PDB file of C-alpha atoms in Angstrom:
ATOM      1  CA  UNK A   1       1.704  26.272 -30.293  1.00 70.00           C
ATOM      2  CA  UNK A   2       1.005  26.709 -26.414  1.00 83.00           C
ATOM      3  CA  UNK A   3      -0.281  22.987 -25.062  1.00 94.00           C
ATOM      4  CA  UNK A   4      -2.950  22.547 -22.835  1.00 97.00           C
ATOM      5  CA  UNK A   5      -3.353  24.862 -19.750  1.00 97.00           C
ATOM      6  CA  UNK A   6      -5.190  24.202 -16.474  1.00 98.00           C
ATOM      7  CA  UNK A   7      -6.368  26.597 -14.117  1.00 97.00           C
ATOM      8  CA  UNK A   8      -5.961  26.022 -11.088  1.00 97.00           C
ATOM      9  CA  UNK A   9      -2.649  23.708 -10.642  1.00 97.00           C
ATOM     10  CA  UNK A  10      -3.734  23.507  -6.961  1.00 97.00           C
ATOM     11  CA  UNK A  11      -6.865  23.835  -4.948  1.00 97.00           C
ATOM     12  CA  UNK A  12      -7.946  22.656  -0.885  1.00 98.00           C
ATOM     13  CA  UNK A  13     -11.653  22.167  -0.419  1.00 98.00           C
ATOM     14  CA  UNK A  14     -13.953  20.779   2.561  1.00 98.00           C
ATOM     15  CA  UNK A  15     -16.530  18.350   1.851  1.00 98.00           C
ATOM     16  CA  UNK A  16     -19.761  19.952   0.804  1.00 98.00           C
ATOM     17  CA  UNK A  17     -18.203  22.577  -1.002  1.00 98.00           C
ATOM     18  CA  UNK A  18     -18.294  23.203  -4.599  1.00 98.00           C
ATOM     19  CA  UNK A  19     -15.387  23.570  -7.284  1.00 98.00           C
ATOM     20  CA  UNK A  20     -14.820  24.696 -11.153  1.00 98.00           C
ATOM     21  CA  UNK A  21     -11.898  23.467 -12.379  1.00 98.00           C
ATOM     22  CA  UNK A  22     -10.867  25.446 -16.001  1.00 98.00           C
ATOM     23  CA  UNK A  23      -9.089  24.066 -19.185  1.00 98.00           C
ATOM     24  CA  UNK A  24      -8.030  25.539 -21.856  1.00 98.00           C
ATOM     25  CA  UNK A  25      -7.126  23.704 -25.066  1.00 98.00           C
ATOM     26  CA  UNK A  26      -4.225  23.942 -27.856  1.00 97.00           C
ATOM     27  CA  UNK A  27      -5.776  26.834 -30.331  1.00 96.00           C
ATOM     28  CA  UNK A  28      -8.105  25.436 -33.003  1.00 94.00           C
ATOM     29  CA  UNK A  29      -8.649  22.085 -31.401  1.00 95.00           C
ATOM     30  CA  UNK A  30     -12.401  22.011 -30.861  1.00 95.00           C
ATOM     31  CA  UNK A  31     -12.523  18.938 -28.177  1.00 95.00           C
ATOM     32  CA  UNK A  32     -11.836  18.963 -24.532  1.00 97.00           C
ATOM     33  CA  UNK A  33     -12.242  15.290 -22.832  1.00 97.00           C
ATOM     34  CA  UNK A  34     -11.804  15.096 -18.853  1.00 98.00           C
ATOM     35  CA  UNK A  35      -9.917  12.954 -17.000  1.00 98.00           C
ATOM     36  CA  UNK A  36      -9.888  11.598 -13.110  1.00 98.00           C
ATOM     37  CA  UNK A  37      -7.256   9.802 -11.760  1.00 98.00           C
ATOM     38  CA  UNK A  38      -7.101   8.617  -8.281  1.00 97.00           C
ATOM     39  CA  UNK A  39      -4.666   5.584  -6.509  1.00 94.00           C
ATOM     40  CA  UNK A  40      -7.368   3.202  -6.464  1.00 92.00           C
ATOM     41  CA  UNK A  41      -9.936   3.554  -9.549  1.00 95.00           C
ATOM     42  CA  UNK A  42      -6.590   5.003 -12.271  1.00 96.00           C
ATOM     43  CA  UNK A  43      -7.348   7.008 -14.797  1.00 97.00           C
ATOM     44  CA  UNK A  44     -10.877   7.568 -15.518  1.00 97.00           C
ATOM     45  CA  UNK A  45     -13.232   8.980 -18.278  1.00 97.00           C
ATOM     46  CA  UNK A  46     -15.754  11.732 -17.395  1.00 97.00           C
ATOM     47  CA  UNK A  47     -16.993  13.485 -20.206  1.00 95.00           C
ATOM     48  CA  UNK A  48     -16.279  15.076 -23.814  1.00 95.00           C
ATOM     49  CA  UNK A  49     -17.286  17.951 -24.724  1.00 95.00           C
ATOM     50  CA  UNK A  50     -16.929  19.404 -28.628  1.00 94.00           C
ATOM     51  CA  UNK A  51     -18.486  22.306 -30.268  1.00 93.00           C
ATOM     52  CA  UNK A  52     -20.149  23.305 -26.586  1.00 95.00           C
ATOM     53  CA  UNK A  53     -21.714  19.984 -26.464  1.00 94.00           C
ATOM     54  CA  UNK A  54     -21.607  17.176 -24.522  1.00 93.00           C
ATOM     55  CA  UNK A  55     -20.552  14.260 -27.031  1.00 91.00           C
ATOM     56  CA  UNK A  56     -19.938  11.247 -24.693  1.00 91.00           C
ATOM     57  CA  UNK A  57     -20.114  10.750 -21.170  1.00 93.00           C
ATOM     58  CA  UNK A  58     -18.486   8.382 -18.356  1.00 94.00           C
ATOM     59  CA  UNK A  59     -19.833   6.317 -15.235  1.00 94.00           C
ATOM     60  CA  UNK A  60     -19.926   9.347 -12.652  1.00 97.00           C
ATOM     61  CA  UNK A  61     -22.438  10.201 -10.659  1.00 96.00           C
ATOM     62  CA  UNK A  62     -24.289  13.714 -11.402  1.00 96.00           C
ATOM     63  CA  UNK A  63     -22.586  16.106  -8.819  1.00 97.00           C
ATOM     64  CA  UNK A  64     -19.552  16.109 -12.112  1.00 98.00           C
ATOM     65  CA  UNK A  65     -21.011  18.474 -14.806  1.00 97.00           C
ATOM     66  CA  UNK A  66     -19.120  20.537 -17.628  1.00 97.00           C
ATOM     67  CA  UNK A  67     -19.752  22.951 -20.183  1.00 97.00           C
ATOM     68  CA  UNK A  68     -17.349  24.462 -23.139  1.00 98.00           C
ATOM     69  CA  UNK A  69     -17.692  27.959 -24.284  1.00 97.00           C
ATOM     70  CA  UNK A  70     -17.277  29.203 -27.951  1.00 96.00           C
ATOM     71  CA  UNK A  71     -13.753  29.223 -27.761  1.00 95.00           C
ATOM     72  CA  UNK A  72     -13.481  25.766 -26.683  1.00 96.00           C
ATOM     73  CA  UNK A  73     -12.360  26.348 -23.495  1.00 98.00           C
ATOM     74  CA  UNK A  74     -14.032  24.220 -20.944  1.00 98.00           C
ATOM     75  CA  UNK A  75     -15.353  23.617 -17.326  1.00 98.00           C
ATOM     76  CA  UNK A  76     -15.831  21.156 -15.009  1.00 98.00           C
ATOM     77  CA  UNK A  77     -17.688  21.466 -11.538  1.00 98.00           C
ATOM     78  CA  UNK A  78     -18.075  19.232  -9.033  1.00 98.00           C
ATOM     79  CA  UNK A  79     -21.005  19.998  -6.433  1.00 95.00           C
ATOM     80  CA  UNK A  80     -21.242  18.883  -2.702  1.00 96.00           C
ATOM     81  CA  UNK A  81     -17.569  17.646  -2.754  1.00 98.00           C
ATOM     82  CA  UNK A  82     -16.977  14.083  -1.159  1.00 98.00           C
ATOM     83  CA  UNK A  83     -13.383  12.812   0.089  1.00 97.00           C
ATOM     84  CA  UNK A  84     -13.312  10.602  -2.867  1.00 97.00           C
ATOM     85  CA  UNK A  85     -13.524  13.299  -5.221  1.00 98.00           C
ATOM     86  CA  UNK A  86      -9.914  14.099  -4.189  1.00 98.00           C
ATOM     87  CA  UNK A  87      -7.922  13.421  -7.085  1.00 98.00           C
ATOM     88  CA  UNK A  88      -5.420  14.959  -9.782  1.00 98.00           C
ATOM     89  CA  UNK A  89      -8.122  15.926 -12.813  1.00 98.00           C
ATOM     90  CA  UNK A  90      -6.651  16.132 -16.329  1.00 98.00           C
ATOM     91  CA  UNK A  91      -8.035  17.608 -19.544  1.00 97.00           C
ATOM     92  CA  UNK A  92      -7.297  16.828 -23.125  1.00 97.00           C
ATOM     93  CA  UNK A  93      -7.645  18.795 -26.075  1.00 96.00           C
ATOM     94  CA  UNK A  94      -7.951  17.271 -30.036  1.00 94.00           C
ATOM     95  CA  UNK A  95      -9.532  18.581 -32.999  1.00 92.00           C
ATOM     96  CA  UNK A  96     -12.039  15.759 -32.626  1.00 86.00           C
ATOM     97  CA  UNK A  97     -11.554  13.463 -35.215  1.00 86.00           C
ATOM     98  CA  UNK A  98     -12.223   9.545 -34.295  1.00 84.00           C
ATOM     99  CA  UNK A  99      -8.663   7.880 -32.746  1.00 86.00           C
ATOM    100  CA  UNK A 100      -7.064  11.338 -32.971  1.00 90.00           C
ATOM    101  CA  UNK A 101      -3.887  11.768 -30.388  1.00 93.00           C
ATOM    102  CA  UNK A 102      -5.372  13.671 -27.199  1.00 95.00           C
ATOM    103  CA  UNK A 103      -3.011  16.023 -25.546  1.00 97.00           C
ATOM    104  CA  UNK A 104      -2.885  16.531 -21.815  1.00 97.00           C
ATOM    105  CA  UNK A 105      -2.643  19.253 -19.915  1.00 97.00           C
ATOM    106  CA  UNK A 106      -0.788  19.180 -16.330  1.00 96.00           C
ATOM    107  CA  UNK A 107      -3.841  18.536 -14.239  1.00 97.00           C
ATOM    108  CA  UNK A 108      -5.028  20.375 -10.947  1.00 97.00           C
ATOM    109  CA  UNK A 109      -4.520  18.248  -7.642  1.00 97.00           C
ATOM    110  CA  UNK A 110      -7.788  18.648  -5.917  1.00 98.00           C
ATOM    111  CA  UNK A 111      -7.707  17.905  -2.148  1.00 98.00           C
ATOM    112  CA  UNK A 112     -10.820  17.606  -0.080  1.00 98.00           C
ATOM    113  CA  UNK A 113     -10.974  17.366   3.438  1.00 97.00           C
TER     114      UNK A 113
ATOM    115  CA  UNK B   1     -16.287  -3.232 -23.326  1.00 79.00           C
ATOM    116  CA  UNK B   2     -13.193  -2.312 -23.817  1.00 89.00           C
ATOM    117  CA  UNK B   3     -10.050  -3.095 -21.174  1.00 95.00           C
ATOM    118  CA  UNK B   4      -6.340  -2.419 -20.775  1.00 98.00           C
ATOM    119  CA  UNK B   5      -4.482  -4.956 -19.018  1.00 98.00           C
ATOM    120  CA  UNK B   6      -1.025  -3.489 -17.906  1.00 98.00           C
ATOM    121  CA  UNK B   7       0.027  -6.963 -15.568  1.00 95.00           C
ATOM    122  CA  UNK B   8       3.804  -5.365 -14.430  1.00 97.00           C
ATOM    123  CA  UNK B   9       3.068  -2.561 -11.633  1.00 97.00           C
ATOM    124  CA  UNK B  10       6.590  -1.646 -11.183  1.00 98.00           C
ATOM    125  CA  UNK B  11       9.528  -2.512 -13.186  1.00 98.00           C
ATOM    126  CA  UNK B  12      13.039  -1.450 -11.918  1.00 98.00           C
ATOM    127  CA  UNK B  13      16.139  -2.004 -13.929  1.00 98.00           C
ATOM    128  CA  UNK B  14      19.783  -0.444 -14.143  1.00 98.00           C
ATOM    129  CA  UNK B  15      20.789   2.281 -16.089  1.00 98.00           C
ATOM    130  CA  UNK B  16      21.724   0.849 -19.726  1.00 97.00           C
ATOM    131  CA  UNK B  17      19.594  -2.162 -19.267  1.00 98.00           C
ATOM    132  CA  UNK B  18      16.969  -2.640 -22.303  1.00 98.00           C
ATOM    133  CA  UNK B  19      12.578  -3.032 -20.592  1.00 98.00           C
ATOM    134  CA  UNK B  20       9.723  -4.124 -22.076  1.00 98.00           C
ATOM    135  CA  UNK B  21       6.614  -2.925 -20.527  1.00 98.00           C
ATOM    136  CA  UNK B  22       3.279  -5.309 -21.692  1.00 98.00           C
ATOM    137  CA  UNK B  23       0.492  -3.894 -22.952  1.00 98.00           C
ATOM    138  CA  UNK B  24      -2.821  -6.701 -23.552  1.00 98.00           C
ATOM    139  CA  UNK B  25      -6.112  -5.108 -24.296  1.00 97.00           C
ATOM    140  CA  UNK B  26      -9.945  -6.279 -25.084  1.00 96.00           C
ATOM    141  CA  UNK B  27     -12.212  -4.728 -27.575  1.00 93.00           C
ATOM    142  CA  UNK B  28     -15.017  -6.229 -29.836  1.00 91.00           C
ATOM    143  CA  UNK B  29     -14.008  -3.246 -32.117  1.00 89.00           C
ATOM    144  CA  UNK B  30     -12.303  -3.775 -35.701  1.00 90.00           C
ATOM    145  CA  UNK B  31     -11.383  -0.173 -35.702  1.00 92.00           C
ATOM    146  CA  UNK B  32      -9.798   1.093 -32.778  1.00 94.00           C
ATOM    147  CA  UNK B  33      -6.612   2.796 -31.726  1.00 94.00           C
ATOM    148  CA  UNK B  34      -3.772   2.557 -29.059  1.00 96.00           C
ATOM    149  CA  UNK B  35      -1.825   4.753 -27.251  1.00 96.00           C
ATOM    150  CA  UNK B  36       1.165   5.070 -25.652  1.00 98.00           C
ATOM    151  CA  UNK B  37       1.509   7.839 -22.771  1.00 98.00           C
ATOM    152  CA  UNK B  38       4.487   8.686 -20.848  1.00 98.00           C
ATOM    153  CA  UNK B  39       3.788  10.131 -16.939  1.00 97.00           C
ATOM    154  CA  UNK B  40       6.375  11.656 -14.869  1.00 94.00           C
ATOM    155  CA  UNK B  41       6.231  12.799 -11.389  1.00 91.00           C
ATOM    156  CA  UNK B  42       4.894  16.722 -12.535  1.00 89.00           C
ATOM    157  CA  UNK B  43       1.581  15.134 -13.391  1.00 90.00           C
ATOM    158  CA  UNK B  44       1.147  15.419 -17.383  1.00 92.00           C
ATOM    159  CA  UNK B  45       0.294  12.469 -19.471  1.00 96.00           C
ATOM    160  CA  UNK B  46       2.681  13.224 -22.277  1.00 97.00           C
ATOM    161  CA  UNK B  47       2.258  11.247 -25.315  1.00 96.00           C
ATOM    162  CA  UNK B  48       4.199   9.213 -26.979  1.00 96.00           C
ATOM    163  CA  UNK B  49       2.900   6.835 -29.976  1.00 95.00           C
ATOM    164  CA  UNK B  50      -0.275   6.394 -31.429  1.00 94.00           C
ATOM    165  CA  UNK B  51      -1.400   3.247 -33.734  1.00 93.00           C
ATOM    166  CA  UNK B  52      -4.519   2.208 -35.537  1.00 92.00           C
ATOM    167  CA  UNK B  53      -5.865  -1.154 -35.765  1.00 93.00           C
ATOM    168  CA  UNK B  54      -4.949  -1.823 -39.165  1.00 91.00           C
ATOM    169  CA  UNK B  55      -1.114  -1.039 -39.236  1.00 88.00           C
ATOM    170  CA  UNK B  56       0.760  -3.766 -37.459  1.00 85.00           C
ATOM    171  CA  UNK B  57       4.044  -2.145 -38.543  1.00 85.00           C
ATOM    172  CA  UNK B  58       6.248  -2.223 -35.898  1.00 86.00           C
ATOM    173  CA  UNK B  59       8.221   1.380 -34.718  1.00 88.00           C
ATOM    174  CA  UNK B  60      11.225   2.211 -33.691  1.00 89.00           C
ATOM    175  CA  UNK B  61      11.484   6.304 -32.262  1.00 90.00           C
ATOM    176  CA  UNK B  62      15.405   6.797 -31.071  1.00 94.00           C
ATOM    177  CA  UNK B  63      15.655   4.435 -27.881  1.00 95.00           C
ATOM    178  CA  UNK B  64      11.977   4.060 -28.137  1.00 96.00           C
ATOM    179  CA  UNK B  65      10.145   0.919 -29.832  1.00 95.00           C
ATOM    180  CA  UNK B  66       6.936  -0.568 -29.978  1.00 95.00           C
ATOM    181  CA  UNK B  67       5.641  -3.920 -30.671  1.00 95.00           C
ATOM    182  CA  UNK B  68       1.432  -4.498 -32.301  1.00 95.00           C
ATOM    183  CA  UNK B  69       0.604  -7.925 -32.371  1.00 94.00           C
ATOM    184  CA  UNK B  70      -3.233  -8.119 -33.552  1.00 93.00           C
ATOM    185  CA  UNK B  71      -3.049 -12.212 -33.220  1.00 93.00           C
ATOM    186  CA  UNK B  72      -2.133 -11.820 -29.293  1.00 95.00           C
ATOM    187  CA  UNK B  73      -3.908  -8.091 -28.569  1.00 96.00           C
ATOM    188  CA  UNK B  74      -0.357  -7.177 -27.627  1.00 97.00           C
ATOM    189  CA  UNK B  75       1.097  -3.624 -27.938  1.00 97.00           C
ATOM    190  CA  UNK B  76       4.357  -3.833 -26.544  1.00 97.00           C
ATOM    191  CA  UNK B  77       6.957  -1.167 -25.310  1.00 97.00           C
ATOM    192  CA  UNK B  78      10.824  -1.144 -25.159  1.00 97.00           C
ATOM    193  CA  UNK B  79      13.332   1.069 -23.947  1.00 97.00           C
ATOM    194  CA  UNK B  80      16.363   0.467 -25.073  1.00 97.00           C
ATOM    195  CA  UNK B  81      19.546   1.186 -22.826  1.00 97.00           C
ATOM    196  CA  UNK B  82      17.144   2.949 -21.037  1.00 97.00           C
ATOM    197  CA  UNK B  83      18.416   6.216 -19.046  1.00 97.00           C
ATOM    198  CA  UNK B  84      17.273   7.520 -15.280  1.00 97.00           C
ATOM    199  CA  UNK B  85      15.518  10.467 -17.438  1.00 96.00           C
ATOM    200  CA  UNK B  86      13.157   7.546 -18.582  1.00 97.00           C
ATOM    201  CA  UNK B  87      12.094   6.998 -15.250  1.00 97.00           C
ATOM    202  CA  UNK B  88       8.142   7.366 -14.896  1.00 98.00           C
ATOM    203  CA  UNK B  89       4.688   6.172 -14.832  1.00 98.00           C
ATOM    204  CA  UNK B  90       4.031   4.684 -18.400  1.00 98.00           C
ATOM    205  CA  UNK B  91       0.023   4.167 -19.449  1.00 98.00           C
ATOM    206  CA  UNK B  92      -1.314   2.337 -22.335  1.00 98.00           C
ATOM    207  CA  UNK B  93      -4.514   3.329 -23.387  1.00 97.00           C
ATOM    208  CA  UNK B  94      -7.406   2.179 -26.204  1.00 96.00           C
ATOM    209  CA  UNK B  95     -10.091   4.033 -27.916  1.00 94.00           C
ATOM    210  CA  UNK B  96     -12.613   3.086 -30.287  1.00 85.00           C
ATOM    211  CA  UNK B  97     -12.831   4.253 -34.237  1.00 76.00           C
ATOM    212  CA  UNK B  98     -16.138   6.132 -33.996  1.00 77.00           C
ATOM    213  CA  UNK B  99     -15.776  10.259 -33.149  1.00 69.00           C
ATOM    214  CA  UNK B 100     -18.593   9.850 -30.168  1.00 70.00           C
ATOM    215  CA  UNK B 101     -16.873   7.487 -28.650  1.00 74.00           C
ATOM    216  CA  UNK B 102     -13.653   8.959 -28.458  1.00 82.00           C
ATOM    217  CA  UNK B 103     -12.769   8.611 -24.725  1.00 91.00           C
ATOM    218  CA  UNK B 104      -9.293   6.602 -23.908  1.00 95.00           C
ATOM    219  CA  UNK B 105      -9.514   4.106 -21.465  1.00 96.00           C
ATOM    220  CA  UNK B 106      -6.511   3.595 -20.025  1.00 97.00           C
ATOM    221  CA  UNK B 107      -4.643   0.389 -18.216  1.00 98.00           C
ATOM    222  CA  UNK B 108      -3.518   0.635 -14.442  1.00 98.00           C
ATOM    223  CA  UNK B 109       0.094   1.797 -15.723  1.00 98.00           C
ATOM    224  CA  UNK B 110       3.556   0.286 -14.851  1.00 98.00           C
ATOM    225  CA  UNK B 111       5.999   2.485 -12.796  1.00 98.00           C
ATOM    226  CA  UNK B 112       9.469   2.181 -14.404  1.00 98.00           C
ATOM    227  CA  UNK B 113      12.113   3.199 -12.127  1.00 98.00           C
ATOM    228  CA  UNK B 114      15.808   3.514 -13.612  1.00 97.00           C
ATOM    229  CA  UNK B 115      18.211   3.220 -11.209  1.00 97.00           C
ATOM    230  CA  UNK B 116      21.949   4.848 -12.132  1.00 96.00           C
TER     231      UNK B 116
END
C-alpha cells in the first residue's frame, strides 16, 4: 500500500497570508489526525478528523481549521499566518479504532516571514 | 492530563555501543497505549512499536527492544550495538483507550547520534 502523502513538501508565506496544506491517507483508513511541530512547543495535537467530521480537537487558536472529504483525504488551513505558525506540519492516517498505530506522512515545512 | 517525560535530550554513543533511551509518562487512564516513533532528518515520524496498557511483555525486534514497566510508568528503549543508520530523533508518545480521544501526545524526544 502507498503511505501517507502530503502536498505540498514545501511552501514560503508572509504573515497575513493564508495556506491549505493537503493530506492524503493510506487507502481505506478513514482517520486523518494533524500534527505541529515546532523547536520550542514539540510535537503538537491539532485536530482529528474521521468520516468528514471533526472527532477531537487540540489547544489552537481558531485561525487552524480542517475539513476531510469523502475519500478521506483531508485539509488544513491556517488564516492570517503569524511567524509562529512556521513549523513542519504532519498528518496521520488510521482506520480509527481507539490506540490504533497512526502512520505519518513526511510533513510540509511551512515558512512564514 | 496526560504527559511524556523524555529527560535525555541528546544521547551520543559509538558505533557498537548498546543505548537506552527513557521513556516516563502520566495518565489517570487504565486503558491507554504507547508508542514508539523513530524521526530521521527527512522529517517522517516512522513508527516503530506500539503497546497497550495491559501487556507488560517485554519485546525484542532484531537490535531493537523495549522495556513496559506499569509499577514505574516506564517504557524503555534499547538499541543494541547500535549502528550510525540508527542515528535520529526518537519520540515516545501516549494515547488514551477511548476512539474520540485518539490524539498522541508526544514527549520532547531524545536525539541519538551514532558516531562511527
Amino acid at each position: 500500500k502507498a503511505g501517507v502523502t502530503q502536498t505540498p513538501r514545501y511552501l514560503i508565506k508572509t504573515r497575513g497570508q493564508q495556506v491549505t496544506l493537503s493530506c492524503s491517507p493510506i487507502s481505506g483508513h478513514r482517520s486523518v489526525s494533524w500534527y505541529q511541530q515546532t523547536p520550542g512547543q514539540g510535537l503538537q495535537f491539532l485536530f482529528e478528523y474521521f468520516s468528514e467530521t471533526q472527532r477531537n480537537k487540540g489547544n489552537f487558536p481558531g485561525r487552524f481549521s480542517g475539513r476531510q472529504f469523502s475519500n478521506s483525504r483531508s485539509e488544513m488551513n491556517v488564516s492570517t499566518l503569524e511567524l509562529g505558525d512556521s513549523a513542519l506540519y504532519l498528518c496521520a492516517s488510521s482506520y480509527g479504532l481507539a490506540g490504533e498505530t497512526q502512520y505519518f506522512g513526511p510533513g510540509t515545512r511551512l515558512l512564514v516571514l | 492530563a496526560q504527559k511524556v517525560t523524555q529527560a535525555q535530550t541528546e544521547i551520543s554513543v559509538v558505533e557498537k555501543e548498546d543505548v537506552t533511551l527513557d521513556c516516563v509518562y502520566e495518565t489517570r487512564d487504565t486503558t491507554y497505549y504507547l508508542f514508539w516513533y523513530k524521526q530521521p532528518p527527512s522529517g517522517e515520524l516512522v513508527f516503530l512499536i506500539r503497546r497497550n496498557s495491559f501487556d507488560e511483555q517485554n519485546e525484542i525486534s532484531g537490535r531493537y527492544s523495549w522495556n513496559f514497566q506499569k509499577s514505574t510508568s516506564s517504557f524503555n528503549f534499547t538499541i543494541t550495538a547500535s549502528q550510525v543508520v540508527d542515528s535520529a530523533v526518537y519520540f515516545c508518545a501516549l494515547s488514551e483507550g477511548v476512539a474520540s480521544a485518539r490524539q498522541l501526545t508526544f514527549g520532547s524526544g531524545t536525539q541519538l547520534t551514532v558516531l562511527p
